[in-house]
C-alpha cells in the first residue's frame, strides 16, 4: 500500500541530529517534555507586528535601509498560513510519498520578485559575536539548515528564491542599571549564504526511517542519553 508521510521541518532536523530520537519521537511518540520558550515567542510576535506594519505600507523596514537590502516584507494572501506553525508552507511529493512542511517567520521580496527568507532569533549575550558562535557551536548550522529547508519549500512552490537568507537577531541587554520592567535589545542582522541541495535527500531518509523497524543507536556525546544509560546501569546494579 502506498504510504504518504507528513513530515515537519523540525522532524527532519531531528533526524539529522539524532536518528534514534527522531524514530522514538515520530514513530513511537516517545519524547522528552520541554517547556515552551515564552519570552522568545514574545520577541517573535513583536517582531512580526513590526514587520507587518511595513508589509501593509509596502515600505522597507529601516533595517533593510541600514544594511543596503533592496527589499520589502512580502505581501501575499498566504503569508499568515505560511507563518502558522500548524500549517506552514508545504510540498507534496507523490512519487516519494511525503508531505513536507515548515512555518516561516518572514519572507521579503526584492524588486525583481526574488524572495528572501528570514527567521527571528533571540538571545542574551554580553557580547554578540556571531563569527565566534558559528565557529564554536553546532546550533548555528542548524539555523542555516532551517533557512535552507524553507528556501527549498518556496522553490518547490514555484517561487524564485535568493540563496541569501537572514537571521533577525535580538540580543537582550542584561547589564542595564535599571530594569523598570523594560527589557532592551540590540538588533543584529546575520546574513547567511545557503544551499538547499541536501534537503530532498534528508526528507526521503527521514521518511525511510519512519518506515523501518530498526531503532538506531543514540550518541555517546548526548548528555540526555548518557544520563538515561547511567540511571539504567545504577538500577541494574546489585548492591
Ligand atoms: S542520543 Fe539519545 S537522548 Fe540524545 S538525542 Fe539521541 S536518542 Fe535522544
PDB file of C-alpha atoms and ligand atoms in Angstrom:
ATOM      1  CA  UNK A   1       0.000   0.000   0.000  1.00  0.00           C
ATOM      2  CA  UNK A   2       1.287   3.472  -0.891  1.00  0.00           C
ATOM      3  CA  UNK A   3       2.015   5.478   2.240  1.00  0.00           C
ATOM      4  CA  UNK A   4       2.105   9.292   2.288  1.00  0.00           C
ATOM      5  CA  UNK A   5       4.069  10.522   5.286  1.00  0.00           C
ATOM      6  CA  UNK A   6       3.715  14.051   6.666  1.00  0.00           C
ATOM      7  CA  UNK A   7       6.987  15.442   7.969  1.00  0.00           C
ATOM      8  CA  UNK A   8       7.702  18.809   9.527  1.00  0.00           C
ATOM      9  CA  UNK A   9      10.861  20.826   9.131  1.00  0.00           C
ATOM     10  CA  UNK A  10      11.742  20.217  12.783  1.00  0.00           C
ATOM     11  CA  UNK A  11      11.217  16.452  12.377  1.00  0.00           C
ATOM     12  CA  UNK A  12      13.722  16.326   9.508  1.00  0.00           C
ATOM     13  CA  UNK A  13      16.124  18.470  11.545  1.00  0.00           C
ATOM     14  CA  UNK A  14      15.859  15.985  14.419  1.00  0.00           C
ATOM     15  CA  UNK A  15      16.514  13.084  12.028  1.00  0.00           C
ATOM     16  CA  UNK A  16      19.788  14.790  11.098  1.00  0.00           C
ATOM     17  CA  UNK A  17      20.797  15.411  14.704  1.00  0.00           C
ATOM     18  CA  UNK A  18      19.860  12.005  16.130  1.00  0.00           C
ATOM     19  CA  UNK A  19      18.141   9.195  14.236  1.00  0.00           C
ATOM     20  CA  UNK A  20      17.208   7.413  17.454  1.00  0.00           C
ATOM     21  CA  UNK A  21      15.453  10.418  18.973  1.00  0.00           C
ATOM     22  CA  UNK A  22      13.672  11.013  15.660  1.00  0.00           C
ATOM     23  CA  UNK A  23      12.366   7.437  15.474  1.00  0.00           C
ATOM     24  CA  UNK A  24      11.358   7.475  19.150  1.00  0.00           C
ATOM     25  CA  UNK A  25       9.536  10.778  18.798  1.00  0.00           C
ATOM     26  CA  UNK A  26       7.851  10.472  15.422  1.00  0.00           C
ATOM     27  CA  UNK A  27       7.341   6.735  15.014  1.00  0.00           C
ATOM     28  CA  UNK A  28       6.715   5.701  18.625  1.00  0.00           C
ATOM     29  CA  UNK A  29       5.507   9.066  20.039  1.00  0.00           C
ATOM     30  CA  UNK A  30       8.036   8.887  22.872  1.00  0.00           C
ATOM     31  CA  UNK A  31       9.728  12.191  23.645  1.00  0.00           C
ATOM     32  CA  UNK A  32      11.166  14.272  26.434  1.00  0.00           C
ATOM     33  CA  UNK A  33       8.920  17.093  27.526  1.00  0.00           C
ATOM     34  CA  UNK A  34      10.315  20.576  27.019  1.00  0.00           C
ATOM     35  CA  UNK A  35       8.983  23.843  28.349  1.00  0.00           C
ATOM     36  CA  UNK A  36       7.828  26.445  25.804  1.00  0.00           C
ATOM     37  CA  UNK A  37      10.198  29.381  25.306  1.00  0.00           C
ATOM     38  CA  UNK A  38       7.586  32.039  26.021  1.00  0.00           C
ATOM     39  CA  UNK A  39       9.981  35.026  26.117  1.00  0.00           C
ATOM     40  CA  UNK A  40      11.383  34.045  22.700  1.00  0.00           C
ATOM     41  CA  UNK A  41       7.821  33.710  21.386  1.00  0.00           C
ATOM     42  CA  UNK A  42       7.051  37.214  22.672  1.00  0.00           C
ATOM     43  CA  UNK A  43      10.053  38.589  20.739  1.00  0.00           C
ATOM     44  CA  UNK A  44       8.950  36.688  17.592  1.00  0.00           C
ATOM     45  CA  UNK A  45       5.471  38.134  17.868  1.00  0.00           C
ATOM     46  CA  UNK A  46       6.598  41.726  18.484  1.00  0.00           C
ATOM     47  CA  UNK A  47       8.948  41.456  15.516  1.00  0.00           C
ATOM     48  CA  UNK A  48       6.112  40.056  13.371  1.00  0.00           C
ATOM     49  CA  UNK A  49       3.881  43.009  14.321  1.00  0.00           C
ATOM     50  CA  UNK A  50       6.635  45.476  13.451  1.00  0.00           C
ATOM     51  CA  UNK A  51       7.401  43.899  10.060  1.00  0.00           C
ATOM     52  CA  UNK A  52       3.665  43.670   9.309  1.00  0.00           C
ATOM     53  CA  UNK A  53       3.442  47.455   9.607  1.00  0.00           C
ATOM     54  CA  UNK A  54       5.992  47.820   6.784  1.00  0.00           C
ATOM     55  CA  UNK A  55       4.334  44.978   4.839  1.00  0.00           C
ATOM     56  CA  UNK A  56       0.972  46.761   4.957  1.00  0.00           C
ATOM     57  CA  UNK A  57       2.609  50.026   3.838  1.00  0.00           C
ATOM     58  CA  UNK A  58       4.807  48.286   1.221  1.00  0.00           C
ATOM     59  CA  UNK A  59       7.858  50.033   2.626  1.00  0.00           C
ATOM     60  CA  UNK A  60      11.303  48.674   3.532  1.00  0.00           C
ATOM     61  CA  UNK A  61      11.952  48.086   7.212  1.00  0.00           C
ATOM     62  CA  UNK A  62      14.643  50.538   8.493  1.00  0.00           C
ATOM     63  CA  UNK A  63      16.905  47.509   8.995  1.00  0.00           C
ATOM     64  CA  UNK A  64      16.880  46.928   5.214  1.00  0.00           C
ATOM     65  CA  UNK A  65      17.926  50.505   4.553  1.00  0.00           C
ATOM     66  CA  UNK A  66      20.675  50.316   7.178  1.00  0.00           C
ATOM     67  CA  UNK A  67      22.080  47.116   5.621  1.00  0.00           C
ATOM     68  CA  UNK A  68      21.555  48.059   1.960  1.00  0.00           C
ATOM     69  CA  UNK A  69      18.955  45.327   1.340  1.00  0.00           C
ATOM     70  CA  UNK A  70      16.736  46.285  -1.553  1.00  0.00           C
ATOM     71  CA  UNK A  71      13.501  44.576  -0.471  1.00  0.00           C
ATOM     72  CA  UNK A  72      10.205  44.977   1.375  1.00  0.00           C
ATOM     73  CA  UNK A  73       8.304  42.472   3.528  1.00  0.00           C
ATOM     74  CA  UNK A  74       6.399  40.203   1.114  1.00  0.00           C
ATOM     75  CA  UNK A  75       2.643  40.847   0.897  1.00  0.00           C
ATOM     76  CA  UNK A  76       0.938  37.620  -0.132  1.00  0.00           C
ATOM     77  CA  UNK A  77      -2.547  36.157   0.597  1.00  0.00           C
ATOM     78  CA  UNK A  78      -0.910  33.061   2.164  1.00  0.00           C
ATOM     79  CA  UNK A  79       1.515  34.884   4.473  1.00  0.00           C
ATOM     80  CA  UNK A  80      -0.465  34.080   7.650  1.00  0.00           C
ATOM     81  CA  UNK A  81      -0.781  30.417   6.677  1.00  0.00           C
ATOM     82  CA  UNK A  82       2.949  30.203   5.952  1.00  0.00           C
ATOM     83  CA  UNK A  83       3.653  31.640   9.420  1.00  0.00           C
ATOM     84  CA  UNK A  84       1.207  29.410  11.269  1.00  0.00           C
ATOM     85  CA  UNK A  85       3.108  26.555  12.924  1.00  0.00           C
ATOM     86  CA  UNK A  86       0.134  24.197  12.466  1.00  0.00           C
ATOM     87  CA  UNK A  87       0.023  24.858   8.711  1.00  0.00           C
ATOM     88  CA  UNK A  88       3.101  26.496   7.197  1.00  0.00           C
ATOM     89  CA  UNK A  89       4.140  26.153   3.578  1.00  0.00           C
ATOM     90  CA  UNK A  90       4.170  22.590   2.293  1.00  0.00           C
ATOM     91  CA  UNK A  91       5.118  20.453  -0.673  1.00  0.00           C
ATOM     92  CA  UNK A  92       3.620  17.070  -1.530  1.00  0.00           C
ATOM     93  CA  UNK A  93       5.927  14.662  -3.379  1.00  0.00           C
ATOM     94  CA  UNK A  94       3.623  11.939  -4.735  1.00  0.00           C
ATOM     95  CA  UNK A  95       6.461   9.918  -6.176  1.00  0.00           C
ATOM     96  CA  UNK A  96       8.484   9.713  -2.986  1.00  0.00           C
ATOM     97  CA  UNK A  97       5.434   9.651  -0.693  1.00  0.00           C
ATOM     98  CA  UNK A  98       5.976  12.631   1.564  1.00  0.00           C
ATOM     99  CA  UNK A  99       4.210  15.850   2.521  1.00  0.00           C
ATOM    100  CA  UNK A 100       6.866  18.174   3.910  1.00  0.00           C
ATOM    101  CA  UNK A 101       6.003  21.433   5.657  1.00  0.00           C
ATOM    102  CA  UNK A 102       7.521  24.217   7.713  1.00  0.00           C
ATOM    103  CA  UNK A 103       6.359  27.518   9.233  1.00  0.00           C
ATOM    104  CA  UNK A 104       8.480  30.546   8.435  1.00  0.00           C
ATOM    105  CA  UNK A 105       8.952  33.697  10.483  1.00  0.00           C
ATOM    106  CA  UNK A 106       9.054  36.030   7.486  1.00  0.00           C
ATOM    107  CA  UNK A 107       9.752  36.414   3.798  1.00  0.00           C
ATOM    108  CA  UNK A 108      10.833  39.560   1.988  1.00  0.00           C
ATOM    109  CA  UNK A 109      10.669  40.380  -1.699  1.00  0.00           C
ATOM    110  CA  UNK A 110      13.202  42.119  -3.933  1.00  0.00           C
ATOM    111  CA  UNK A 111      12.137  44.434  -6.795  1.00  0.00           C
ATOM    112  CA  UNK A 112      12.854  41.597  -9.281  1.00  0.00           C
ATOM    113  CA  UNK A 113      10.381  39.304  -7.464  1.00  0.00           C
ATOM    114  CA  UNK A 114      13.049  37.136  -5.842  1.00  0.00           C
ATOM    115  CA  UNK A 115      12.197  36.138  -2.264  1.00  0.00           C
ATOM    116  CA  UNK A 116      14.458  36.385   0.771  1.00  0.00           C
ATOM    117  CA  UNK A 117      13.772  34.023   3.676  1.00  0.00           C
ATOM    118  CA  UNK A 118      14.332  35.291   7.200  1.00  0.00           C
ATOM    119  CA  UNK A 119      13.999  33.909  10.690  1.00  0.00           C
ATOM    120  CA  UNK A 120      13.844  35.669  14.058  1.00  0.00           C
ATOM    121  CA  UNK A 121      16.153  34.598  16.883  1.00  0.00           C
ATOM    122  CA  UNK A 122      16.657  35.952  20.354  1.00  0.00           C
ATOM    123  CA  UNK A 123      19.392  35.508  22.893  1.00  0.00           C
ATOM    124  CA  UNK A 124      21.087  37.381  25.715  1.00  0.00           C
ATOM    125  CA  UNK A 125      24.868  37.602  25.498  1.00  0.00           C
ATOM    126  CA  UNK A 126      27.260  40.142  26.968  1.00  0.00           C
ATOM    127  CA  UNK A 127      28.939  40.417  23.569  1.00  0.00           C
ATOM    128  CA  UNK A 128      27.113  39.310  20.452  1.00  0.00           C
ATOM    129  CA  UNK A 129      29.811  37.756  18.257  1.00  0.00           C
ATOM    130  CA  UNK A 130      28.225  35.660  15.502  1.00  0.00           C
ATOM    131  CA  UNK A 131      31.526  34.524  13.917  1.00  0.00           C
ATOM    132  CA  UNK A 132      32.730  33.145  17.253  1.00  0.00           C
ATOM    133  CA  UNK A 133      29.377  31.441  17.889  1.00  0.00           C
ATOM    134  CA  UNK A 134      29.445  29.926  14.398  1.00  0.00           C
ATOM    135  CA  UNK A 135      32.946  28.513  14.846  1.00  0.00           C
ATOM    136  CA  UNK A 136      32.380  27.150  18.378  1.00  0.00           C
ATOM    137  CA  UNK A 137      28.914  25.621  18.268  1.00  0.00           C
ATOM    138  CA  UNK A 138      26.764  23.324  16.122  1.00  0.00           C
ATOM    139  CA  UNK A 139      23.435  25.057  16.624  1.00  0.00           C
ATOM    140  CA  UNK A 140      24.090  27.958  14.188  1.00  0.00           C
ATOM    141  CA  UNK A 141      24.492  25.366  11.399  1.00  0.00           C
ATOM    142  CA  UNK A 142      21.023  24.130  12.395  1.00  0.00           C
ATOM    143  CA  UNK A 143      19.754  27.689  11.882  1.00  0.00           C
ATOM    144  CA  UNK A 144      21.194  27.678   8.369  1.00  0.00           C
ATOM    145  CA  UNK A 145      19.637  24.266   7.652  1.00  0.00           C
ATOM    146  CA  UNK A 146      16.319  25.701   8.844  1.00  0.00           C
ATOM    147  CA  UNK A 147      16.553  28.552   6.309  1.00  0.00           C
ATOM    148  CA  UNK A 148      17.631  26.117   3.573  1.00  0.00           C
ATOM    149  CA  UNK A 149      14.587  23.916   4.189  1.00  0.00           C
ATOM    150  CA  UNK A 150      12.316  26.976   3.874  1.00  0.00           C
ATOM    151  CA  UNK A 151      14.104  28.017   0.681  1.00  0.00           C
ATOM    152  CA  UNK A 152      13.545  24.531  -0.742  1.00  0.00           C
ATOM    153  CA  UNK A 153       9.828  24.700   0.134  1.00  0.00           C
ATOM    154  CA  UNK A 154       9.357  28.080  -1.527  1.00  0.00           C
ATOM    155  CA  UNK A 155      11.230  26.937  -4.642  1.00  0.00           C
ATOM    156  CA  UNK A 156       9.065  23.814  -4.810  1.00  0.00           C
ATOM    157  CA  UNK A 157       6.017  26.103  -4.606  1.00  0.00           C
ATOM    158  CA  UNK A 158       7.188  27.900  -7.721  1.00  0.00           C
ATOM    159  CA  UNK A 159       8.855  30.993  -6.225  1.00  0.00           C
ATOM    160  CA  UNK A 160      12.193  32.417  -7.228  1.00  0.00           C
ATOM    161  CA  UNK A 161      14.308  32.449  -4.053  1.00  0.00           C
ATOM    162  CA  UNK A 162      17.599  34.120  -3.242  1.00  0.00           C
ATOM    163  CA  UNK A 163      20.404  31.929  -1.840  1.00  0.00           C
ATOM    164  CA  UNK A 164      20.999  34.697   0.693  1.00  0.00           C
ATOM    165  CA  UNK A 165      18.904  34.460   3.845  1.00  0.00           C
ATOM    166  CA  UNK A 166      18.892  36.418   7.111  1.00  0.00           C
ATOM    167  CA  UNK A 167      18.546  35.908  10.825  1.00  0.00           C
ATOM    168  CA  UNK A 168      16.979  38.912  12.555  1.00  0.00           C
ATOM    169  CA  UNK A 169      18.735  38.518  15.878  1.00  0.00           C
ATOM    170  CA  UNK A 170      17.652  40.271  19.095  1.00  0.00           C
ATOM    171  CA  UNK A 171      20.213  40.351  21.893  1.00  0.00           C
ATOM    172  CA  UNK A 172      18.660  41.095  25.307  1.00  0.00           C
ATOM    173  CA  UNK A 173      20.757  43.511  27.370  1.00  0.00           C
ATOM    174  CA  UNK A 174      21.188  42.144  30.859  1.00  0.00           C
ATOM    175  CA  UNK A 175      23.568  44.744  32.334  1.00  0.00           C
ATOM    176  CA  UNK A 176      21.291  47.787  32.268  1.00  0.00           C
ATOM    177  CA  UNK A 177      21.477  49.760  35.545  1.00  0.00           C
ATOM    178  CA  UNK A 178      17.678  49.849  35.971  1.00  0.00           C
ATOM    179  CA  UNK A 179      15.146  47.236  34.858  1.00  0.00           C
ATOM    180  CA  UNK A 180      11.911  49.279  35.145  1.00  0.00           C
ATOM    181  CA  UNK A 181      10.008  46.320  33.594  1.00  0.00           C
ATOM    182  CA  UNK A 182      11.617  47.120  30.237  1.00  0.00           C
ATOM    183  CA  UNK A 183      13.825  44.561  28.517  1.00  0.00           C
ATOM    184  CA  UNK A 184      16.079  46.294  26.000  1.00  0.00           C
ATOM    185  CA  UNK A 185      17.593  44.614  22.940  1.00  0.00           C
ATOM    186  CA  UNK A 186      20.334  45.220  20.407  1.00  0.00           C
ATOM    187  CA  UNK A 187      19.313  44.230  16.920  1.00  0.00           C
ATOM    188  CA  UNK A 188      21.726  42.299  14.673  1.00  0.00           C
ATOM    189  CA  UNK A 189      21.194  41.128  11.142  1.00  0.00           C
ATOM    190  CA  UNK A 190      23.072  37.921  10.288  1.00  0.00           C
ATOM    191  CA  UNK A 191      23.483  37.169   6.593  1.00  0.00           C
ATOM    192  CA  UNK A 192      23.811  33.514   5.565  1.00  0.00           C
ATOM    193  CA  UNK A 193      24.645  32.086   2.156  1.00  0.00           C
ATOM    194  CA  UNK A 194      22.581  28.942   1.768  1.00  0.00           C
ATOM    195  CA  UNK A 195      22.437  25.835  -0.418  1.00  0.00           C
ATOM    196  CA  UNK A 196      19.320  23.627  -0.303  1.00  0.00           C
ATOM    197  CA  UNK A 197      20.762  20.759  -2.401  1.00  0.00           C
ATOM    198  CA  UNK A 198      20.724  18.340   0.516  1.00  0.00           C
ATOM    199  CA  UNK A 199      17.099  18.889   1.567  1.00  0.00           C
ATOM    200  CA  UNK A 200      15.214  16.382  -0.615  1.00  0.00           C
ATOM    201  CA  UNK A 201      17.572  13.537   0.296  1.00  0.00           C
ATOM    202  CA  UNK A 202      17.233  14.348   4.004  1.00  0.00           C
ATOM    203  CA  UNK A 203      13.418  14.257   3.783  1.00  0.00           C
ATOM    204  CA  UNK A 204      13.498  10.898   1.975  1.00  0.00           C
ATOM    205  CA  UNK A 205      15.943   9.499   4.540  1.00  0.00           C
ATOM    206  CA  UNK A 206      13.681  10.657   7.376  1.00  0.00           C
ATOM    207  CA  UNK A 207      10.673   9.113   5.636  1.00  0.00           C
ATOM    208  CA  UNK A 208      12.510   5.799   5.262  1.00  0.00           C
ATOM    209  CA  UNK A 209      13.475   5.861   8.935  1.00  0.00           C
ATOM    210  CA  UNK A 210       9.773   6.196   9.814  1.00  0.00           C
ATOM    211  CA  UNK A 211       9.051   3.017   7.889  1.00  0.00           C
ATOM    212  CA  UNK A 212      11.895   0.986   9.351  1.00  0.00           C
ATOM    213  CA  UNK A 213      11.577  -1.452  12.269  1.00  0.00           C
ATOM    214  CA  UNK A 214      15.128  -0.668  13.419  1.00  0.00           C
ATOM    215  CA  UNK A 215      15.845   1.542  16.398  1.00  0.00           C
ATOM    216  CA  UNK A 216      19.100   3.345  15.555  1.00  0.00           C
ATOM    217  CA  UNK A 217      21.801   3.900  18.175  1.00  0.00           C
ATOM    218  CA  UNK A 218      21.930   7.112  20.211  1.00  0.00           C
ATOM    219  CA  UNK A 219      25.016   9.230  20.565  1.00  0.00           C
ATOM    220  CA  UNK A 220      27.706   8.853  23.225  1.00  0.00           C
ATOM    221  CA  UNK A 221      28.044  12.645  23.092  1.00  0.00           C
ATOM    222  CA  UNK A 222      24.431  13.287  24.077  1.00  0.00           C
ATOM    223  CA  UNK A 223      24.095  14.220  27.779  1.00  0.00           C
ATOM    224  CA  UNK A 224      20.478  13.068  27.986  1.00  0.00           C
ATOM    225  CA  UNK A 225      21.177   9.576  26.644  1.00  0.00           C
ATOM    226  CA  UNK A 226      24.234   9.217  28.843  1.00  0.00           C
ATOM    227  CA  UNK A 227      22.136  10.243  31.844  1.00  0.00           C
ATOM    228  CA  UNK A 228      19.463   7.663  31.000  1.00  0.00           C
ATOM    229  CA  UNK A 229      22.098   4.997  30.420  1.00  0.00           C
ATOM    230  CA  UNK A 230      23.753   5.690  33.775  1.00  0.00           C
ATOM    231  CA  UNK A 231      20.356   5.561  35.530  1.00  0.00           C
ATOM    232  CA  UNK A 232      19.695   2.237  33.853  1.00  0.00           C
ATOM    233  CA  UNK A 233      23.098   0.926  34.944  1.00  0.00           C
ATOM    234  CA  UNK A 234      22.501   2.026  38.549  1.00  0.00           C
ATOM    235  CA  UNK A 235      19.082   0.366  38.584  1.00  0.00           C
ATOM    236  CA  UNK A 236      20.514  -2.928  37.334  1.00  0.00           C
ATOM    237  CA  UNK A 237      23.490  -2.981  39.669  1.00  0.00           C
ATOM    238  CA  UNK A 238      23.146  -5.268  42.664  1.00  0.00           C
ATOM    239  CA  UNK A 239      24.410  -3.552  45.835  1.00  0.00           C
TER     240      UNK A 239
HETATM  241  S1  LIG B   1      21.390  10.397  21.908  1.00  0.00           S
HETATM  242 FE1  LIG B   1      19.573   9.710  23.000  1.00  0.00          FE
HETATM  243  S2  LIG B   1      18.613  11.435  24.110  1.00  0.00           S
HETATM  244 FE2  LIG B   1      20.259  12.155  22.739  1.00  0.00          FE
HETATM  245  S3  LIG B   1      19.148  12.877  21.049  1.00  0.00           S
HETATM  246 FE3  LIG B   1      19.719  10.744  20.594  1.00  0.00          FE
HETATM  247  S4  LIG B   1      18.149   9.332  21.408  1.00  0.00           S
HETATM  248 FE4  LIG B   1      17.772  11.452  22.119  1.00  0.00          FE
END
